[in-house]
mmCIF file of N, CA and C in Angstrom:
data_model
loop_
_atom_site.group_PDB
_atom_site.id
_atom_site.type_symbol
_atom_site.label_atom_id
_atom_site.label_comp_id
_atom_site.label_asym_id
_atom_site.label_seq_id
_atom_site.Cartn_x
_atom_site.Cartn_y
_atom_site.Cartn_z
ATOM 1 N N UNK A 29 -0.302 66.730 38.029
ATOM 2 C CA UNK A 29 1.124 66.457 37.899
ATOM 3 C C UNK A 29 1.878 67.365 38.867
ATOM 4 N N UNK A 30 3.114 67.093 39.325
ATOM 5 C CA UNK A 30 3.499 67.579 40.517
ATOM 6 C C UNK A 30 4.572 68.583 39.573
ATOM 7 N N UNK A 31 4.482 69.880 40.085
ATOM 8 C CA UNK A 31 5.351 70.786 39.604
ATOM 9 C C UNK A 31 7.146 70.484 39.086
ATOM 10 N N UNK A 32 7.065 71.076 38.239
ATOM 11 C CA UNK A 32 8.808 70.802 37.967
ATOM 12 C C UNK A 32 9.848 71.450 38.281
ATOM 13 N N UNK A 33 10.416 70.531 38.820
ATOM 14 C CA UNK A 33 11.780 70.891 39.758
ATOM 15 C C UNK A 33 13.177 71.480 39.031
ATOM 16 N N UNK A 34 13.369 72.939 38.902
ATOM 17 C CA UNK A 34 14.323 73.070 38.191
ATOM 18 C C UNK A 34 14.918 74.065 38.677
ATOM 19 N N UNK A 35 16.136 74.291 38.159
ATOM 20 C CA UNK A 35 17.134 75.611 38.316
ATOM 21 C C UNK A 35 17.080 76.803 37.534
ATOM 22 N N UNK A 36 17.508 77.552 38.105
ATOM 23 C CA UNK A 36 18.244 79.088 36.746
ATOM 24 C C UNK A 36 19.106 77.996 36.241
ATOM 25 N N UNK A 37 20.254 77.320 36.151
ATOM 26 C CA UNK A 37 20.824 76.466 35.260
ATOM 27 C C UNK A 37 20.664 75.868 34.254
ATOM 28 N N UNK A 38 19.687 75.006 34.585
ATOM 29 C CA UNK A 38 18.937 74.472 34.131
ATOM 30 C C UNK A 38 17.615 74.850 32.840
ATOM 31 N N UNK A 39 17.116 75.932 33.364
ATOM 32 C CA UNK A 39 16.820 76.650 32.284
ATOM 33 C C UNK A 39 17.246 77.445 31.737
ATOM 34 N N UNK A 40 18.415 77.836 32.095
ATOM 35 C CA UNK A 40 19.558 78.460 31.220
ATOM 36 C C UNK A 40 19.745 77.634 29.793
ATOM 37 N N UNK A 41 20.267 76.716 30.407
ATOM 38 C CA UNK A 41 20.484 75.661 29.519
ATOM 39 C C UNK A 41 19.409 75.294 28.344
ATOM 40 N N UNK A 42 18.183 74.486 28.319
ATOM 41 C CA UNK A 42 17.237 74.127 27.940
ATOM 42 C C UNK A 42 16.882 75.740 27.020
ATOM 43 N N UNK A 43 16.850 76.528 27.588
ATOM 44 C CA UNK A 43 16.599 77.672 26.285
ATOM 45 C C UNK A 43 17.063 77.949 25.157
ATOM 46 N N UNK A 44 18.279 77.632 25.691
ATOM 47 C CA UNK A 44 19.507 77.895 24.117
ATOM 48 C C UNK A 44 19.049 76.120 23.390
ATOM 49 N N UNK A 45 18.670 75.122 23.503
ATOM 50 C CA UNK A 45 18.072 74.250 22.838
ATOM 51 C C UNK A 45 17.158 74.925 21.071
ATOM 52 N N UNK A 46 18.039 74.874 20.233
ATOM 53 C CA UNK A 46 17.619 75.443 19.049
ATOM 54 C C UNK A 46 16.385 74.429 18.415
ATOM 55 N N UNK A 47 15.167 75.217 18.115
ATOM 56 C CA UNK A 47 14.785 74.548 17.145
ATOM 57 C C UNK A 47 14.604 74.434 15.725
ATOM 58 N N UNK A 48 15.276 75.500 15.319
ATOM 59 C CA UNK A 48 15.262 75.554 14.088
ATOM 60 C C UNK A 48 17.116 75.390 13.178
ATOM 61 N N UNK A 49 17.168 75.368 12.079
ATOM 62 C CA UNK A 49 18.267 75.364 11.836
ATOM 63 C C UNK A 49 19.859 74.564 12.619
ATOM 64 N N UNK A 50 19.265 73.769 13.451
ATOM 65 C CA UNK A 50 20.685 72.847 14.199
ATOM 66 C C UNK A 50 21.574 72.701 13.078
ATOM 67 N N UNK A 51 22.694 72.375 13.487
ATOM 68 C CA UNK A 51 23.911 71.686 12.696
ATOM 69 C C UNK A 51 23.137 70.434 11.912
ATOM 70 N N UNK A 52 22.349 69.368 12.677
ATOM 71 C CA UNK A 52 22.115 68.435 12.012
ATOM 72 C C UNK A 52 21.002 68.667 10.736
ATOM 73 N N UNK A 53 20.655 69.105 11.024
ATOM 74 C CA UNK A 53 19.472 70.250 9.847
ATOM 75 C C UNK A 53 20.183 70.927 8.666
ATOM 76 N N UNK A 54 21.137 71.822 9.076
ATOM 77 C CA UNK A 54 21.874 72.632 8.455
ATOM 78 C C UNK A 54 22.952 71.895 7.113
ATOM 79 N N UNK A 55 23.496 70.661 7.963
ATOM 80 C CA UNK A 55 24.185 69.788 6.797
ATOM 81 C C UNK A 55 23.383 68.888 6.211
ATOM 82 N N UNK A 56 22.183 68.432 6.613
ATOM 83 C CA UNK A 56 20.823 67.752 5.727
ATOM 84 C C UNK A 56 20.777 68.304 4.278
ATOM 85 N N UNK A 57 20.430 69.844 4.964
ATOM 86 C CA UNK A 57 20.217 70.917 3.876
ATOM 87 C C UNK A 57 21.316 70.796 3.117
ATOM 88 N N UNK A 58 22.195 70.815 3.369
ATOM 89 C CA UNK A 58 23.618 71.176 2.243
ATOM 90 C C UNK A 58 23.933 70.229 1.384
ATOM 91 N N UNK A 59 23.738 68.643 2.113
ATOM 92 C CA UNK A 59 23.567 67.526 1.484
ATOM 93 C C UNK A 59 22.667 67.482 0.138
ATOM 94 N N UNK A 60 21.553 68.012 0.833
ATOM 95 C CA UNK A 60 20.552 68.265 -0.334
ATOM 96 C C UNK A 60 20.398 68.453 -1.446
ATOM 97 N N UNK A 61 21.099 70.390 -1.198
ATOM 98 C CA UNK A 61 21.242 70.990 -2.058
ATOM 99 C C UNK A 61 22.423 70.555 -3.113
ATOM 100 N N UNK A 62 23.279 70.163 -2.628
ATOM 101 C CA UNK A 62 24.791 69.427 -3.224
ATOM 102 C C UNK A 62 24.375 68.271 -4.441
ATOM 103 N N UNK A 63 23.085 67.380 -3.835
ATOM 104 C CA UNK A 63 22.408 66.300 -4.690
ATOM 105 C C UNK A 63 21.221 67.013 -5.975
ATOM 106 N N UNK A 64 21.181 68.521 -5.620
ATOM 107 C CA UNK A 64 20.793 68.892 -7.068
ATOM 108 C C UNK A 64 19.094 69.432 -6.468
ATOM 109 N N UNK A 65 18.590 68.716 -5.113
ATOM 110 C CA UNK A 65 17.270 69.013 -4.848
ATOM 111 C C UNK A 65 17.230 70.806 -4.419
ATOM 112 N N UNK A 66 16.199 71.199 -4.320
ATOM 113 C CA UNK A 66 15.367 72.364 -3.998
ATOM 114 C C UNK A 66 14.623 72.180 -3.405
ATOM 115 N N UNK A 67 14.327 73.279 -1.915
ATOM 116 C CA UNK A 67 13.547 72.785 -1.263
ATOM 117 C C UNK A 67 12.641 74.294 -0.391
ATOM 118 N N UNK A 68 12.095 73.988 0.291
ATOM 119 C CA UNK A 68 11.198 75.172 1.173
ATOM 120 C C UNK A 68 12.207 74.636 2.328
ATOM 121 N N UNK A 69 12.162 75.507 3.419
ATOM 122 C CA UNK A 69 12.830 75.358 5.044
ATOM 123 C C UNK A 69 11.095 75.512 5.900
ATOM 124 N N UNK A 70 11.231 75.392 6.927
ATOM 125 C CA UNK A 70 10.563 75.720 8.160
ATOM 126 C C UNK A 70 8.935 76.030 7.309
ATOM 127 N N UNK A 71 8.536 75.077 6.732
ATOM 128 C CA UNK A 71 6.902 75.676 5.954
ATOM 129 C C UNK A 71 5.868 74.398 6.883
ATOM 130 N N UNK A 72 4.590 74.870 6.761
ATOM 131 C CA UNK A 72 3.656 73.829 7.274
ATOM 132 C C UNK A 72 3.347 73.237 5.870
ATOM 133 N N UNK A 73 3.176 71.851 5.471
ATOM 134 C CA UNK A 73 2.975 71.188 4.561
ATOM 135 C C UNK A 73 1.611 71.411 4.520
ATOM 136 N N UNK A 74 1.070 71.565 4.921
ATOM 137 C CA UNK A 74 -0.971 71.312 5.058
ATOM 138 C C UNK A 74 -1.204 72.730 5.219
ATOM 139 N N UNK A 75 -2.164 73.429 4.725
ATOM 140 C CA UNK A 75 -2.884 74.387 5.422
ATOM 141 C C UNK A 75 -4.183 73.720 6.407
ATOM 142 N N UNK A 76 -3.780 74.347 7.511
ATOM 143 C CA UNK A 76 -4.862 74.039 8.681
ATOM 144 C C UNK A 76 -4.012 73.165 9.477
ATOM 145 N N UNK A 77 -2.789 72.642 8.950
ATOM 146 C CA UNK A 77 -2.471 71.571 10.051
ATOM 147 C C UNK A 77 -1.379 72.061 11.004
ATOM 148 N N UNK A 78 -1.557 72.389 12.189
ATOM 149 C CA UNK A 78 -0.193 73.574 12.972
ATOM 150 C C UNK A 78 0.900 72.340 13.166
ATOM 151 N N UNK A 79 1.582 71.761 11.598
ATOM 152 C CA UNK A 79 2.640 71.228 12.068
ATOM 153 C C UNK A 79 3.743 71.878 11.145
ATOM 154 N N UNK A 80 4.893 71.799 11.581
ATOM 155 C CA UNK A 80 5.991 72.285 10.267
ATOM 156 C C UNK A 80 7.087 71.972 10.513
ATOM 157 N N UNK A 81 7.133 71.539 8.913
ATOM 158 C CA UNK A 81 8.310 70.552 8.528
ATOM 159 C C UNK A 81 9.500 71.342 8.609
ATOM 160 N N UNK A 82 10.535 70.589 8.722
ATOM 161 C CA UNK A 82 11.641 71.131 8.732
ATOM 162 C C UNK A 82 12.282 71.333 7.488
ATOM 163 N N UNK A 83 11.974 70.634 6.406
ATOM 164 C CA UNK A 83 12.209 70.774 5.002
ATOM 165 C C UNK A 83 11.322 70.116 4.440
ATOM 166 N N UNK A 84 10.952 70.976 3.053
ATOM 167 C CA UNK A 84 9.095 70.355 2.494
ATOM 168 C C UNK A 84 9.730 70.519 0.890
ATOM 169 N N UNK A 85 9.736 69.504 0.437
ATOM 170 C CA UNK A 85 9.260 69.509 -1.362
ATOM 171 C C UNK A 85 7.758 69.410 -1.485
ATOM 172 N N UNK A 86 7.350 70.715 -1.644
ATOM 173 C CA UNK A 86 6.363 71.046 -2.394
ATOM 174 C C UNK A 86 5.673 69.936 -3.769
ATOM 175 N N UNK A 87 6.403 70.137 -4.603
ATOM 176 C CA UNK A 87 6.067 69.403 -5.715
ATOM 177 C C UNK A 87 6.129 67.844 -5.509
ATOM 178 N N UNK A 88 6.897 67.380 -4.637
ATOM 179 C CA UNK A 88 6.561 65.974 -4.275
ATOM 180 C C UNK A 88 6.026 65.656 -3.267
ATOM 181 N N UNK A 89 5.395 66.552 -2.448
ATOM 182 C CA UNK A 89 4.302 66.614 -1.214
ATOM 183 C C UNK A 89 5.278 65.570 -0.221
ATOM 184 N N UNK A 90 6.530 66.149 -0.150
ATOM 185 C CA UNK A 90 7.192 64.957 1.065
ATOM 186 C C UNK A 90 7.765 66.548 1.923
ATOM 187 N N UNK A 91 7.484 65.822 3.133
ATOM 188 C CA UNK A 91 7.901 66.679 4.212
ATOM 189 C C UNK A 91 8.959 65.789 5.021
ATOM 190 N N UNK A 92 9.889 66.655 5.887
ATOM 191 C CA UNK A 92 11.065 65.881 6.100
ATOM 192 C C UNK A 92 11.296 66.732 7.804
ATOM 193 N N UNK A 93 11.508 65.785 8.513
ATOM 194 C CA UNK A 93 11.403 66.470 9.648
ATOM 195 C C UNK A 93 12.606 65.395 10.535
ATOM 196 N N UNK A 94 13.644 66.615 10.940
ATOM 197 C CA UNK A 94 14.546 66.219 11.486
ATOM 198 C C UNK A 94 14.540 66.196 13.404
ATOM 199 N N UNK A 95 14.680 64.872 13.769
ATOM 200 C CA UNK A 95 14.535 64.676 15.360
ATOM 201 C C UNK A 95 15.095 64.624 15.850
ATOM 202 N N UNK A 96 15.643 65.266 16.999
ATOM 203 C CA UNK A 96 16.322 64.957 18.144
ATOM 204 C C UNK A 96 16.195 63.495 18.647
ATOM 205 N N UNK A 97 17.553 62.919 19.162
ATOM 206 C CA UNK A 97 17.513 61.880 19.851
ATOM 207 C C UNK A 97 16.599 61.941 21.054
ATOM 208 N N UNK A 98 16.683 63.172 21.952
ATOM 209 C CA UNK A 98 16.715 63.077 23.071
ATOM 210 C C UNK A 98 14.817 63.603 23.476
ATOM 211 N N UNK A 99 14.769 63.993 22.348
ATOM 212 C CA UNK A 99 13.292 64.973 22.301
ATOM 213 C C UNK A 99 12.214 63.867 21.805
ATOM 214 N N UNK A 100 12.908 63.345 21.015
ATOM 215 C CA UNK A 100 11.202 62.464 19.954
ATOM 216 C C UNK A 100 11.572 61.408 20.642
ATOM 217 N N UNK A 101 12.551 60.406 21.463
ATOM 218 C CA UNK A 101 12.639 59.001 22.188
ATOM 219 C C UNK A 101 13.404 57.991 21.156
ATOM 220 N N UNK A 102 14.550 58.530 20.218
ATOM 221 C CA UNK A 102 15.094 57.685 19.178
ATOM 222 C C UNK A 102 15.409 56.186 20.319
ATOM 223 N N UNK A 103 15.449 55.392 19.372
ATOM 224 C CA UNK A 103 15.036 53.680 20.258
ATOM 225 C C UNK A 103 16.682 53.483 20.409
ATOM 226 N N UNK A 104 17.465 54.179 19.562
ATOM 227 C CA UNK A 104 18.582 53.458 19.692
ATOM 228 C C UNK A 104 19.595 54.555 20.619
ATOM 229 N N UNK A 105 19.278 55.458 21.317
ATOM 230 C CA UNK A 105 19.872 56.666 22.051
ATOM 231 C C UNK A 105 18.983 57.605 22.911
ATOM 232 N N UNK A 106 17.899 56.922 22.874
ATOM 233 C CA UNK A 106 17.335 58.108 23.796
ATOM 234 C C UNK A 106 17.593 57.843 25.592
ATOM 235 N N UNK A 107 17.687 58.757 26.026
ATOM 236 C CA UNK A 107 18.301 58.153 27.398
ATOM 237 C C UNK A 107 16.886 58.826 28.363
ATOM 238 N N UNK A 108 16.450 58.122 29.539
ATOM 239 C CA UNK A 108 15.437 58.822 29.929
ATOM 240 C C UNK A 108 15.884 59.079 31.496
ATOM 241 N N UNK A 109 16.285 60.719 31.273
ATOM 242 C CA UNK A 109 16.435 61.236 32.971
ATOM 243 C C UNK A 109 16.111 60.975 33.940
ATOM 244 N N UNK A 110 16.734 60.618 34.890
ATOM 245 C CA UNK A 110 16.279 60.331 35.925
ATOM 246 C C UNK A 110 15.706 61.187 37.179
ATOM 247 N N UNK A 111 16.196 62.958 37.001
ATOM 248 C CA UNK A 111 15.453 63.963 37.374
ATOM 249 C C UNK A 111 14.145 64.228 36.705
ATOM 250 N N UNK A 112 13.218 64.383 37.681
ATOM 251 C CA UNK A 112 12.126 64.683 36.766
ATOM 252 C C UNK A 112 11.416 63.739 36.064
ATOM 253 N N UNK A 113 12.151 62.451 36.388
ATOM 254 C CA UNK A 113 11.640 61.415 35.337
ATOM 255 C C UNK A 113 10.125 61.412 35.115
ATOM 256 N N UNK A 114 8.740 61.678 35.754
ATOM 257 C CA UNK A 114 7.771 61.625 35.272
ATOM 258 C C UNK A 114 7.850 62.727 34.026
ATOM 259 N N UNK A 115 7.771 63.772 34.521
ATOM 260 C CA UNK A 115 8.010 65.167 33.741
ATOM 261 C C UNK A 115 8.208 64.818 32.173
ATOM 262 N N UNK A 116 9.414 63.847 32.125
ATOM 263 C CA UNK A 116 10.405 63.946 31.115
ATOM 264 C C UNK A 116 9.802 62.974 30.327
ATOM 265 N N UNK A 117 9.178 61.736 30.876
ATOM 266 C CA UNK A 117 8.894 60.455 30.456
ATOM 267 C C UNK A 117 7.297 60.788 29.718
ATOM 268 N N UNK A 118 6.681 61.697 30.125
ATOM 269 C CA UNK A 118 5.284 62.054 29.498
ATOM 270 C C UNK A 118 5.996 63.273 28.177
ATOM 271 N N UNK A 119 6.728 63.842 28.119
ATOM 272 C CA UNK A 119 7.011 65.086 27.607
ATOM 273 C C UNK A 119 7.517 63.983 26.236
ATOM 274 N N UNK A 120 8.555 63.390 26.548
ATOM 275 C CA UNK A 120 9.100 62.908 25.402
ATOM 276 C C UNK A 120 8.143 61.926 24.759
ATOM 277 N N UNK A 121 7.315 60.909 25.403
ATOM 278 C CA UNK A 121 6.346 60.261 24.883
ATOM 279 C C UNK A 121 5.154 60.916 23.955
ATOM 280 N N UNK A 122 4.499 62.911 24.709
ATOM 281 C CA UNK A 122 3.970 63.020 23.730
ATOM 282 C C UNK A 122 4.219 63.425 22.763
ATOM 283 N N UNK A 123 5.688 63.915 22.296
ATOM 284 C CA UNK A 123 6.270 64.094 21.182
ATOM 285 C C UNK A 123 6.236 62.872 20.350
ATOM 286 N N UNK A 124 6.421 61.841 20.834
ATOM 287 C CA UNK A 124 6.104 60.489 19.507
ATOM 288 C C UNK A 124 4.772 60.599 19.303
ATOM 289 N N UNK A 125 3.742 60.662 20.181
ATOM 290 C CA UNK A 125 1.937 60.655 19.762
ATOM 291 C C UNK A 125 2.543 61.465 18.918
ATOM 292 N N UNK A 126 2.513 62.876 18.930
ATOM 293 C CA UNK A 126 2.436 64.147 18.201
ATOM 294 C C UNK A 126 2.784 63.769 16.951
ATOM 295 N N UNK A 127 4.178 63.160 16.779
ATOM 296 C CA UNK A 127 5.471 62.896 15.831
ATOM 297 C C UNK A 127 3.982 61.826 14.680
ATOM 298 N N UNK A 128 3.295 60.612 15.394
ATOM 299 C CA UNK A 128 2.846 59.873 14.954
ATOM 300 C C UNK A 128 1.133 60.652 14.031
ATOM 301 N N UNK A 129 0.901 61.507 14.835
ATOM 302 C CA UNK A 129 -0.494 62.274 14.454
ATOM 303 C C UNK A 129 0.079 63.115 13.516
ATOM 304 N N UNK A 130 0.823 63.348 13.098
ATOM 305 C CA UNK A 130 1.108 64.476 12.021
ATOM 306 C C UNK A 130 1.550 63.471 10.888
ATOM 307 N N UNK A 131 2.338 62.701 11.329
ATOM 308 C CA UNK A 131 2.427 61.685 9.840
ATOM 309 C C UNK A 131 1.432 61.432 9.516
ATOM 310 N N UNK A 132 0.308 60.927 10.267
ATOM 311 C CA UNK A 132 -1.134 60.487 9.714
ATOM 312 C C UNK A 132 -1.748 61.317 8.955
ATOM 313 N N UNK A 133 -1.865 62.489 9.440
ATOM 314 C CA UNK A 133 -2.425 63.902 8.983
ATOM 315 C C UNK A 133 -1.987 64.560 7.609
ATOM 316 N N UNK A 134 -0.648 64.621 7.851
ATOM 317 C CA UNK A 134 0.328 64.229 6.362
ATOM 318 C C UNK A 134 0.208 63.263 5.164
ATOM 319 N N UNK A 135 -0.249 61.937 5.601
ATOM 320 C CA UNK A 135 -0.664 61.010 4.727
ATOM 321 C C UNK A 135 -2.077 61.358 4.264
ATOM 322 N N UNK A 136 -2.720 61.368 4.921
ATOM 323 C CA UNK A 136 -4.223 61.983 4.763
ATOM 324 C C UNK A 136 -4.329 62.835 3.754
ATOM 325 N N UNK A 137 -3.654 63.452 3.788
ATOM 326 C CA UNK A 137 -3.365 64.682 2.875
ATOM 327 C C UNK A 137 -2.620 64.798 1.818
ATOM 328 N N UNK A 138 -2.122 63.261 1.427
ATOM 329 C CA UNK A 138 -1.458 63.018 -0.017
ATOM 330 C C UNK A 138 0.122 63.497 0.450
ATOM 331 N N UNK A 139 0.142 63.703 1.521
ATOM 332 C CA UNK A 139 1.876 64.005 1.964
ATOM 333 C C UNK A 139 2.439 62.907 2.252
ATOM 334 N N UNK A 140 3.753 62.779 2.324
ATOM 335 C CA UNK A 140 4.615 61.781 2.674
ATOM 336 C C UNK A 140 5.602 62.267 3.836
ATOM 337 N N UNK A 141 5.627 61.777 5.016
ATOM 338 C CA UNK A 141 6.504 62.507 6.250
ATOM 339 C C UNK A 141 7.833 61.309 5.891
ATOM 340 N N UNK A 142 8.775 62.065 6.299
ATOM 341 C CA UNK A 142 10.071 61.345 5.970
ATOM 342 C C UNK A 142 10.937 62.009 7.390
ATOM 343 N N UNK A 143 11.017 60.789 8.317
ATOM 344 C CA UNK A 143 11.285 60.890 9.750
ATOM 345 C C UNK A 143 13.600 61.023 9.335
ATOM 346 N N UNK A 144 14.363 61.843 9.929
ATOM 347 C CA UNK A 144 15.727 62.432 9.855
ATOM 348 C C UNK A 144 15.780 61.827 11.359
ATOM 349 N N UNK A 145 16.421 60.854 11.894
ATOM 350 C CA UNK A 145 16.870 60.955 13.277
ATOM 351 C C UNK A 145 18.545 61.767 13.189
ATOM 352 N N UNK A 146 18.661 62.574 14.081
ATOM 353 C CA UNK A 146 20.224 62.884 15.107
ATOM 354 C C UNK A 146 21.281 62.869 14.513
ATOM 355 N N UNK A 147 21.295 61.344 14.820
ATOM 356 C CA UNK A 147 22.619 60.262 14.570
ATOM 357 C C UNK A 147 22.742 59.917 13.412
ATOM 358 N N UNK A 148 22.018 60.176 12.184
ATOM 359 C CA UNK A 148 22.253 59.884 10.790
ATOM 360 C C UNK A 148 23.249 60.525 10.321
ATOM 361 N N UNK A 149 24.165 59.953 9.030
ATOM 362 C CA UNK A 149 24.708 60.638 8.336
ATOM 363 C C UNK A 149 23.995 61.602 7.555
ATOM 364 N N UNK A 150 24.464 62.447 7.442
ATOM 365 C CA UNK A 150 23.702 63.730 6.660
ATOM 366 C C UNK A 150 23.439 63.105 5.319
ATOM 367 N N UNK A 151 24.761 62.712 4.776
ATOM 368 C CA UNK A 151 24.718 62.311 3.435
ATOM 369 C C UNK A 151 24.093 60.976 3.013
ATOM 370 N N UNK A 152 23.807 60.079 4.239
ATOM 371 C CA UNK A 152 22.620 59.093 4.116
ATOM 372 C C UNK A 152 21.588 59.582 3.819
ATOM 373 N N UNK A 153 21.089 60.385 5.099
ATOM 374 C CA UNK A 153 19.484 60.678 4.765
ATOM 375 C C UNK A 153 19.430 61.698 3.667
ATOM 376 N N UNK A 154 20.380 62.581 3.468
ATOM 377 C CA UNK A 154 19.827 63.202 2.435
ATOM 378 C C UNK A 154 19.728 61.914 0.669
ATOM 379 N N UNK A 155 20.591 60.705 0.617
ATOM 380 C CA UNK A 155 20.336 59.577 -0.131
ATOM 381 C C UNK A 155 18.968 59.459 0.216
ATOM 382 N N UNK A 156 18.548 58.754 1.084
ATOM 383 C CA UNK A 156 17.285 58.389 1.157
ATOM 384 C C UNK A 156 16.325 59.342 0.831
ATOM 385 N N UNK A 157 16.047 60.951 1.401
ATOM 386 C CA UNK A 157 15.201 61.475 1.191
ATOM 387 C C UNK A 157 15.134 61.843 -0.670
ATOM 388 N N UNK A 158 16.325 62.142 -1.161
ATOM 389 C CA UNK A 158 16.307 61.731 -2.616
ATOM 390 C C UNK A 158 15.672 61.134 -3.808
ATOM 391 N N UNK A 159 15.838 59.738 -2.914
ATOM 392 C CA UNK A 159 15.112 58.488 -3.414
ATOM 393 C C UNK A 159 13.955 58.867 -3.378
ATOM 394 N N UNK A 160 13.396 58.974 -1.958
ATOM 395 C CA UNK A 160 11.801 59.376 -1.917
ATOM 396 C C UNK A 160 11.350 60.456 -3.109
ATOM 397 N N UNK A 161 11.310 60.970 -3.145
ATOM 398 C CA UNK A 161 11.338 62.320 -3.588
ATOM 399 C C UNK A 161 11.423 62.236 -5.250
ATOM 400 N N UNK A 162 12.070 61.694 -5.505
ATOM 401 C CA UNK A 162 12.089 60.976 -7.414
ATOM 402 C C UNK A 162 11.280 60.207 -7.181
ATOM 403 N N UNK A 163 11.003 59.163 -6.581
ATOM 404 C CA UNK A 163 9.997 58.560 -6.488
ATOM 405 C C UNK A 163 8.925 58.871 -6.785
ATOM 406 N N UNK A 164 8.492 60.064 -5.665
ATOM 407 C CA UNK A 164 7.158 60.898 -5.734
ATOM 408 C C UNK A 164 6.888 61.518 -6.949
ATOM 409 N N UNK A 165 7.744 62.569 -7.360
ATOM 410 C CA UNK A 165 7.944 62.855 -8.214
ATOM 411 C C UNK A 165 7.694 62.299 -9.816
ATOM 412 N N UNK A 166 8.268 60.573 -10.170
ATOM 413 C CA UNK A 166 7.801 60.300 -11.033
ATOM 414 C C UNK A 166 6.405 59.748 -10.982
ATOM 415 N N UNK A 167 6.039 59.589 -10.084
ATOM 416 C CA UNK A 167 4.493 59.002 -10.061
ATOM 417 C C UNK A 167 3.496 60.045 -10.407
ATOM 418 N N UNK A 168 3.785 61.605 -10.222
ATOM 419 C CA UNK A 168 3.024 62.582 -10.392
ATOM 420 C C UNK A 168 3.239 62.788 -12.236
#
């Protein structure tokens, strides 16, 4: 692969890229907590598996992992650069393999991955992840 073409700007930029705790994360969480749930932050659902969720109910083995539009390839906003475009076009693609091998791995394992895109309302997905989650919950 041919080296990547970048700036001090540029990676100026791209560093301050948070991965933990974003705004969109941050009001997930609050949503959450507001709907009465309890939860773990930043835990690996699996031992042995180097993935980690962004929010994990334990007791209902659902892991919840919130995506960037621009990072995981959301279908309805992801935009694909035109600098760098190989670079960018393999990078973001293997984040969906990745995104897709850990759900598997997760299922495998009696977990349930529960995909958060971006652009959601907080107070949607935290509805939906809810649902899941009683769900799980009463089946146990």
């Amino acid at each position: 692969m041919e080296p990547l073409e970048t700036t001090p700007a540029v990676r100026a930029r791209m560093s301050k890229q948070s991965s933990r705790d974003t705004q969109v994360e941050l009001a997930l969480r609050r949503a959450l907590y507001a709907a009465g749930l309890r939860y773990r932050v930043h835990r690996r659902p699996v031992r042995g598996v180097r993935r980690e969720a962004d929010i994990v109910f334990v007791s209902a083995r659902v892991a919840v992992f919130v995506d960037g539009c621009f990072w995981h390839g959301c279908p309805e906003h992801a935009t694909w650069p035109k600098r760098n475009a190989e670079f960018w076009r393999t990078k973001i693609e293997g984040n969906r393999s990745r995104d897709l091998d850990t759900d598997t791995r997760l299922a495998e394992a009696g977990w349930l991955a529960v995909r958060v895109w971006e652009h959601e309302s907080a107070e949607a997905a935290a509805e939906r992840v809810r649902a899941v989650v009683e769900l799980r919950r009463a089946a146990h």
